[in-house]
């Protein structure tokens, strides 16, 4: 090549070299230079982490990450956004490149299930990837009142139903809404409270004590203008049994403690093999002085309890009041 041609080509070769260095052959700077360390992290300020919002609504602030190469902001790096689990919402945009300051951001639309949610920012090949963000989704406004547990129970007159009667206040997505007042009432029974606010799960509940008349019972829950309000629950009050059984076994009564309605006759029956037992009252009980002497199976002893109160008894051969072979009858 002639000296003159070399002088003419020299500026062109320099320009090509500079352009090649600037582009780096990496598709716009999305990869670190040879030997560089690509790192992704939350921005030091206003990262959008640990926000609270309402289900089905976007968080107030976008969430942001910073991408650096050897500690310096890197632009044009692809960041992919996702939520965990999938139902935790959506990210807009789902992916995008960092800006001139090395920052990428996305708006988080919360999912429809209340509680703790997570989102992630991922950068291929970057240290610290994925970066995890958290958010708390609160229920939306209360819209419905529905039955919880406790419907359709039955119990003996003048006793409390075995389980509380519960109603649920929920938002449009079915999430329980806390701190909503529910009013309670009953026909043929009494409720433990006239108003009970919902708990963290959106549940309001009461204990129900049946009245003295056997038959159907209606319990009602009311909460403003919510769909489903007022809400009716059914229960049944049954007549008290006229007898109750206690088995006399060696060294014990089974069951040792019973609760009966006034007018109930308690029958103690000596089980097979039971020997040397009796039933004696502990003062100041009004049972007869004692069932008799120590006897063996087969035998029985009965007494009708008409007056409410607590009656203690024992076997004089194997116990004492409140000790050893003893028992209690509680009359309501």
Short mmCIF file of C-alpha atoms in Angstrom, two decimals:
data_model
loop_
_atom_site.label_atom_id
_atom_site.label_comp_id
_atom_site.label_asym_id
_atom_site.label_seq_id
_atom_site.Cartn_x
_atom_site.Cartn_y
_atom_site.Cartn_z
CA UNK A 1 0.00 0.00 0.00
CA UNK A 2 1.34 3.42 -0.95
CA UNK A 3 2.19 5.96 1.68
CA UNK A 4 -0.45 8.33 0.28
CA UNK A 5 -3.23 5.66 0.50
CA UNK A 6 -2.29 4.84 4.09
CA UNK A 7 -2.62 8.53 5.01
CA UNK A 8 -6.07 8.67 3.36
CA UNK A 9 -7.40 5.56 5.20
CA UNK A 10 -6.01 6.37 8.63
CA UNK A 11 -8.90 8.69 9.79
CA UNK A 12 -11.49 6.14 8.61
CA UNK A 13 -9.87 3.30 10.55
CA UNK A 14 -9.78 5.40 13.71
CA UNK A 15 -13.50 6.24 13.37
CA UNK A 16 -14.44 2.58 12.93
CA UNK A 17 -12.37 1.66 15.98
CA UNK A 18 -14.06 4.33 18.13
CA UNK A 19 -17.56 3.28 16.98
CA UNK A 20 -16.80 -0.37 17.68
CA UNK A 21 -15.61 0.46 21.20
CA UNK A 22 -18.69 2.56 21.93
CA UNK A 23 -21.19 -0.09 20.79
CA UNK A 24 -19.31 -2.94 22.43
CA UNK A 25 -21.20 -5.42 20.26
CA UNK A 26 -23.61 -6.12 23.19
CA UNK A 27 -26.98 -4.90 21.88
CA UNK A 28 -27.05 -1.48 23.55
CA UNK A 29 -24.99 -2.03 26.69
CA UNK A 30 -27.16 -4.74 28.30
CA UNK A 31 -24.08 -6.76 29.28
CA UNK A 32 -21.12 -5.65 31.41
CA UNK A 33 -17.76 -5.06 29.76
CA UNK A 34 -15.26 -7.92 29.96
CA UNK A 35 -14.41 -8.46 33.62
CA UNK A 36 -17.18 -6.13 34.86
CA UNK A 37 -19.62 -7.15 37.61
CA UNK A 38 -23.32 -6.60 36.91
CA UNK A 39 -25.36 -6.02 40.10
CA UNK A 40 -29.05 -5.36 40.72
CA UNK A 41 -30.46 -4.01 44.01
CA UNK A 42 -33.25 -1.90 45.44
CA UNK A 43 -32.77 1.81 44.97
CA UNK A 44 -31.39 3.44 48.09
CA UNK A 45 -34.41 5.75 48.36
CA UNK A 46 -38.05 5.38 47.32
CA UNK A 47 -37.68 1.76 46.24
CA UNK A 48 -41.40 1.12 46.84
CA UNK A 49 -40.75 -1.84 49.14
CA UNK A 50 -43.04 -2.73 52.09
CA UNK A 51 -46.04 -0.72 50.95
CA UNK A 52 -49.64 -1.32 51.95
CA UNK A 53 -52.62 -1.06 49.63
CA UNK A 54 -56.07 -2.38 48.81
CA UNK A 55 -56.74 -5.62 46.94
CA UNK A 56 -57.29 -5.10 43.22
CA UNK A 57 -55.71 -1.61 43.32
CA UNK A 58 -52.24 -0.34 42.29
CA UNK A 59 -49.77 0.58 45.01
CA UNK A 60 -49.27 4.29 45.50
CA UNK A 61 -45.61 4.23 44.42
CA UNK A 62 -43.83 2.17 41.74
CA UNK A 63 -41.15 -0.27 42.83
CA UNK A 64 -37.62 0.40 41.61
CA UNK A 65 -34.25 -1.28 41.20
CA UNK A 66 -30.77 0.02 40.43
CA UNK A 67 -28.47 -1.84 38.04
CA UNK A 68 -24.75 -1.15 38.17
CA UNK A 69 -21.58 -2.39 36.50
CA UNK A 70 -18.62 -2.28 38.84
CA UNK A 71 -20.58 0.15 41.01
CA UNK A 72 -21.53 2.58 38.25
CA UNK A 73 -25.15 2.94 36.99
CA UNK A 74 -25.76 0.95 33.82
CA UNK A 75 -28.39 1.98 31.27
CA UNK A 76 -30.22 -0.24 28.82
CA UNK A 77 -30.18 -3.36 31.01
CA UNK A 78 -33.32 -5.51 30.72
CA UNK A 79 -35.25 -6.01 33.99
CA UNK A 80 -38.06 -8.59 34.18
CA UNK A 81 -40.84 -8.10 36.76
CA UNK A 82 -43.14 -10.77 38.26
CA UNK A 83 -45.36 -11.43 41.29
CA UNK A 84 -45.18 -14.39 43.69
CA UNK A 85 -47.44 -16.28 43.63
CA UNK A 86 -49.09 -15.45 40.35
CA UNK A 87 -52.27 -14.31 42.14
CA UNK A 88 -50.31 -11.61 43.95
CA UNK A 89 -51.13 -9.21 41.11
CA UNK A 90 -49.60 -7.90 37.90
CA UNK A 91 -46.67 -5.65 37.00
CA UNK A 92 -46.82 -2.86 34.42
CA UNK A 93 -44.65 -2.99 32.45
CA UNK A 94 -43.71 -6.66 32.92
CA UNK A 95 -40.22 -5.87 31.62
CA UNK A 96 -38.17 -2.84 30.65
CA UNK A 97 -34.68 -1.39 30.35
CA UNK A 98 -32.86 0.74 32.92
CA UNK A 99 -32.68 4.49 32.28
CA UNK A 100 -29.62 6.71 32.14
CA UNK A 101 -29.34 6.49 35.94
CA UNK A 102 -29.42 2.67 35.89
CA UNK A 103 -32.95 2.63 37.36
CA UNK A 104 -35.91 0.52 36.20
CA UNK A 105 -39.40 0.72 37.68
CA UNK A 106 -42.78 -0.98 37.43
CA UNK A 107 -46.25 -0.34 38.86
CA UNK A 108 -47.64 -3.14 41.05
CA UNK A 109 -51.37 -3.86 40.77
CA UNK A 110 -52.19 -5.98 43.83
CA UNK A 111 -54.07 -9.25 43.47
CA UNK A 112 -57.54 -9.93 44.82
CA UNK A 113 -56.52 -11.97 47.88
CA UNK A 114 -55.78 -10.00 51.04
CA UNK A 115 -52.60 -10.58 53.00
CA UNK A 116 -48.86 -10.64 52.26
CA UNK A 117 -47.78 -10.36 48.62
CA UNK A 118 -44.37 -10.49 46.92
CA UNK A 119 -42.91 -9.20 43.66
CA UNK A 120 -39.53 -9.83 42.01
CA UNK A 121 -37.16 -7.96 39.71
CA UNK A 122 -34.82 -10.28 37.77
CA UNK A 123 -31.76 -9.43 35.67
CA UNK A 124 -30.06 -12.25 33.81
CA UNK A 125 -26.51 -12.81 35.03
CA UNK A 126 -26.66 -10.11 37.70
CA UNK A 127 -25.50 -10.47 41.26
CA UNK A 128 -28.43 -10.00 43.68
CA UNK A 129 -31.02 -11.21 41.18
CA UNK A 130 -33.90 -11.63 41.78
CA UNK A 131 -34.64 -8.69 44.07
CA UNK A 132 -37.73 -9.33 46.20
CA UNK A 133 -40.27 -6.70 47.25
CA UNK A 134 -43.12 -7.13 49.76
CA UNK A 135 -46.55 -5.53 50.09
CA UNK A 136 -49.59 -5.97 52.28
CA UNK A 137 -53.00 -6.10 50.61
CA UNK A 138 -55.92 -5.03 52.79
CA UNK A 139 -59.51 -6.12 52.04
CA UNK A 140 -61.71 -3.84 49.98
CA UNK A 141 -64.89 -2.30 51.42
CA UNK A 142 -67.40 -4.70 53.00
CA UNK A 143 -70.15 -5.82 50.62
CA UNK A 144 -71.68 -9.10 51.87
CA UNK A 145 -72.83 -10.89 55.02
CA UNK A 146 -72.90 -14.70 54.91
CA UNK A 147 -73.21 -17.69 57.23
CA UNK A 148 -70.17 -19.04 59.00
CA UNK A 149 -70.18 -21.98 61.40
CA UNK A 150 -72.88 -22.88 63.91
CA UNK A 151 -76.05 -23.09 61.81
CA UNK A 152 -78.49 -25.98 62.36
CA UNK A 153 -77.45 -26.97 65.88
CA UNK A 154 -79.64 -28.51 68.53
CA UNK A 155 -79.40 -28.63 72.30
CA UNK A 156 -81.32 -29.22 75.48
CA UNK A 157 -83.54 -26.41 76.76
CA UNK A 158 -81.84 -23.95 79.12
CA UNK A 159 -78.37 -24.93 77.92
CA UNK A 160 -75.81 -23.25 75.68
CA UNK A 161 -75.33 -24.51 72.13
CA UNK A 162 -72.12 -26.47 71.74
CA UNK A 163 -70.56 -24.11 69.16
CA UNK A 164 -70.87 -20.36 68.63
CA UNK A 165 -73.01 -19.08 65.76
CA UNK A 166 -70.86 -17.11 63.29
CA UNK A 167 -71.36 -14.75 60.36
CA UNK A 168 -68.74 -13.52 57.88
CA UNK A 169 -68.42 -10.01 56.48
CA UNK A 170 -66.53 -10.01 53.15
CA UNK A 171 -65.50 -7.68 50.36
CA UNK A 172 -66.36 -8.13 46.66
CA UNK A 173 -63.55 -10.68 46.32
CA UNK A 174 -64.58 -12.78 49.33
CA UNK A 175 -61.89 -11.48 51.70
CA UNK A 176 -62.97 -11.18 55.32
CA UNK A 177 -63.27 -7.56 56.44
CA UNK A 178 -62.34 -6.76 60.07
CA UNK A 179 -63.87 -4.25 62.50
CA UNK A 180 -67.39 -4.33 61.04
CA UNK A 181 -70.21 -4.36 63.62
CA UNK A 182 -72.73 -7.19 63.41
CA UNK A 183 -75.90 -7.07 65.51
CA UNK A 184 -77.30 -10.31 66.97
CA UNK A 185 -80.71 -11.32 68.26
CA UNK A 186 -82.60 -14.56 68.90
CA UNK A 187 -86.19 -15.77 69.23
CA UNK A 188 -86.65 -18.44 71.89
CA UNK A 189 -83.06 -18.04 73.09
CA UNK A 190 -80.57 -15.40 74.24
CA UNK A 191 -77.28 -14.30 72.67
CA UNK A 192 -74.06 -13.53 74.55
CA UNK A 193 -73.75 -10.02 73.06
CA UNK A 194 -76.01 -7.68 71.13
CA UNK A 195 -73.19 -6.44 68.85
CA UNK A 196 -69.90 -8.09 67.97
CA UNK A 197 -67.33 -6.56 65.61
CA UNK A 198 -65.70 -8.86 63.07
CA UNK A 199 -62.21 -10.18 63.80
CA UNK A 200 -59.20 -10.16 61.47
CA UNK A 201 -60.80 -12.91 59.36
CA UNK A 202 -64.11 -11.03 59.04
CA UNK A 203 -65.91 -13.31 61.53
CA UNK A 204 -68.46 -12.16 64.11
CA UNK A 205 -69.90 -14.75 66.47
CA UNK A 206 -72.01 -15.21 69.60
CA UNK A 207 -72.78 -17.97 72.05
CA UNK A 208 -76.47 -18.89 72.21
CA UNK A 209 -78.31 -20.10 75.31
CA UNK A 210 -81.56 -21.87 74.57
CA UNK A 211 -84.74 -20.92 76.38
CA UNK A 212 -86.97 -23.14 78.48
CA UNK A 213 -89.34 -24.22 75.70
CA UNK A 214 -88.59 -27.04 73.27
CA UNK A 215 -88.94 -26.22 69.58
CA UNK A 216 -87.37 -24.24 66.73
CA UNK A 217 -85.06 -21.31 67.48
CA UNK A 218 -84.17 -18.43 65.13
CA UNK A 219 -80.94 -16.44 65.49
CA UNK A 220 -80.48 -13.30 63.39
CA UNK A 221 -77.35 -11.41 62.34
CA UNK A 222 -77.67 -7.91 60.86
CA UNK A 223 -75.04 -5.55 59.45
CA UNK A 224 -76.25 -2.36 57.80
CA UNK A 225 -77.10 -2.62 54.11
CA UNK A 226 -74.70 -5.46 53.29
CA UNK A 227 -75.97 -8.00 50.78
CA UNK A 228 -77.37 -10.94 52.76
CA UNK A 229 -78.35 -8.85 55.78
CA UNK A 230 -80.36 -9.69 57.83
CA UNK A 231 -79.13 -13.28 57.98
CA UNK A 232 -81.11 -16.03 59.76
CA UNK A 233 -79.70 -19.12 61.49
CA UNK A 234 -81.76 -22.07 62.73
CA UNK A 235 -81.43 -24.11 65.92
CA UNK A 236 -83.59 -26.58 67.80
CA UNK A 237 -84.24 -26.72 71.54
CA UNK A 238 -85.03 -30.23 72.77
CA UNK A 239 -86.71 -31.32 75.99
CA UNK A 240 -84.43 -32.28 78.83
CA UNK A 241 -83.93 -36.02 79.31
CA UNK A 242 -85.76 -37.43 82.30
CA UNK A 243 -82.92 -39.75 83.34
CA UNK A 244 -79.14 -39.71 83.41
CA UNK A 245 -76.86 -42.70 83.88
CA UNK A 246 -73.71 -43.10 85.95
CA UNK A 247 -71.76 -46.36 85.99
CA UNK A 248 -70.28 -47.55 89.27
CA UNK A 249 -66.95 -49.25 88.59
CA UNK A 250 -64.17 -50.35 90.88
CA UNK A 251 -62.50 -47.22 92.29
CA UNK A 252 -64.57 -44.75 90.26
CA UNK A 253 -67.83 -43.33 88.90
CA UNK A 254 -68.20 -42.98 85.12
CA UNK A 255 -68.70 -40.19 84.27
CA UNK A 256 -67.63 -38.67 87.57
CA UNK A 257 -69.27 -35.27 86.89
CA UNK A 258 -72.59 -34.73 85.11
CA UNK A 259 -74.88 -31.77 84.46
CA UNK A 260 -78.64 -32.35 84.30
CA UNK A 261 -81.84 -30.34 84.18
CA UNK A 262 -84.02 -30.02 87.26
CA UNK A 263 -86.45 -32.94 87.45
CA UNK A 264 -83.91 -35.48 86.15
CA UNK A 265 -83.53 -38.85 87.83
CA UNK A 266 -79.90 -39.99 88.08
CA UNK A 267 -79.45 -43.76 88.06
CA UNK A 268 -76.21 -45.31 89.40
CA UNK A 269 -75.70 -48.84 88.06
CA UNK A 270 -73.00 -51.20 89.36
CA UNK A 271 -70.98 -52.48 86.40
CA UNK A 272 -70.08 -56.14 86.08
CA UNK A 273 -67.34 -56.98 88.57
CA UNK A 274 -67.89 -53.90 90.75
CA UNK A 275 -67.73 -54.93 94.43
CA UNK A 276 -68.05 -53.22 97.79
CA UNK A 277 -69.40 -49.78 96.76
CA UNK A 278 -72.13 -47.37 97.79
CA UNK A 279 -73.27 -43.78 97.01
CA UNK A 280 -73.11 -41.36 99.94
CA UNK A 281 -73.86 -37.61 99.87
CA UNK A 282 -71.27 -35.01 100.86
CA UNK A 283 -72.71 -32.22 103.04
CA UNK A 284 -74.65 -30.06 102.51
CA UNK A 285 -76.24 -32.14 99.71
CA UNK A 286 -79.94 -32.96 100.00
CA UNK A 287 -79.66 -36.47 98.60
CA UNK A 288 -80.77 -39.28 100.95
CA UNK A 289 -78.18 -40.06 103.57
CA UNK A 290 -76.72 -42.89 101.51
CA UNK A 291 -77.67 -45.60 99.06
CA UNK A 292 -77.10 -48.23 101.70
CA UNK A 293 -74.23 -50.46 102.70
CA UNK A 294 -71.43 -51.68 100.46
CA UNK A 295 -72.88 -53.92 97.75
CA UNK A 296 -71.73 -55.75 94.66
CA UNK A 297 -72.98 -55.87 91.08
CA UNK A 298 -75.62 -56.31 89.87
CA UNK A 299 -77.45 -53.50 91.63
CA UNK A 300 -78.58 -49.90 91.09
CA UNK A 301 -79.57 -46.77 92.98
CA UNK A 302 -81.56 -43.75 91.75
CA UNK A 303 -82.45 -40.26 92.93
CA UNK A 304 -84.53 -37.48 91.34
CA UNK A 305 -82.95 -34.00 91.46
CA UNK A 306 -85.64 -31.30 91.50
CA UNK A 307 -83.68 -28.38 92.93
CA UNK A 308 -80.90 -26.60 91.02
CA UNK A 309 -77.50 -26.75 92.69
CA UNK A 310 -74.28 -28.74 92.93
CA UNK A 311 -74.34 -32.09 94.68
CA UNK A 312 -71.19 -34.01 95.63
CA UNK A 313 -71.14 -37.68 96.50
CA UNK A 314 -68.62 -40.47 97.13
CA UNK A 315 -68.14 -44.14 97.97
CA UNK A 316 -67.56 -44.48 101.69
CA UNK A 317 -65.42 -47.57 101.12
CA UNK A 318 -63.05 -46.14 98.50
CA UNK A 319 -63.21 -42.34 98.73
CA UNK A 320 -64.13 -39.20 100.61
CA UNK A 321 -65.78 -35.88 99.70
CA UNK A 322 -63.67 -34.55 96.81
CA UNK A 323 -61.15 -37.40 97.01
CA UNK A 324 -60.73 -40.92 95.63
CA UNK A 325 -63.95 -42.49 94.38
CA UNK A 326 -66.24 -39.44 94.21
CA UNK A 327 -68.46 -37.49 91.80
CA UNK A 328 -70.62 -34.41 91.25
CA UNK A 329 -74.15 -33.79 89.94
CA UNK A 330 -74.83 -30.23 88.78
CA UNK A 331 -78.52 -29.45 88.45
CA UNK A 332 -79.60 -26.49 86.27
#
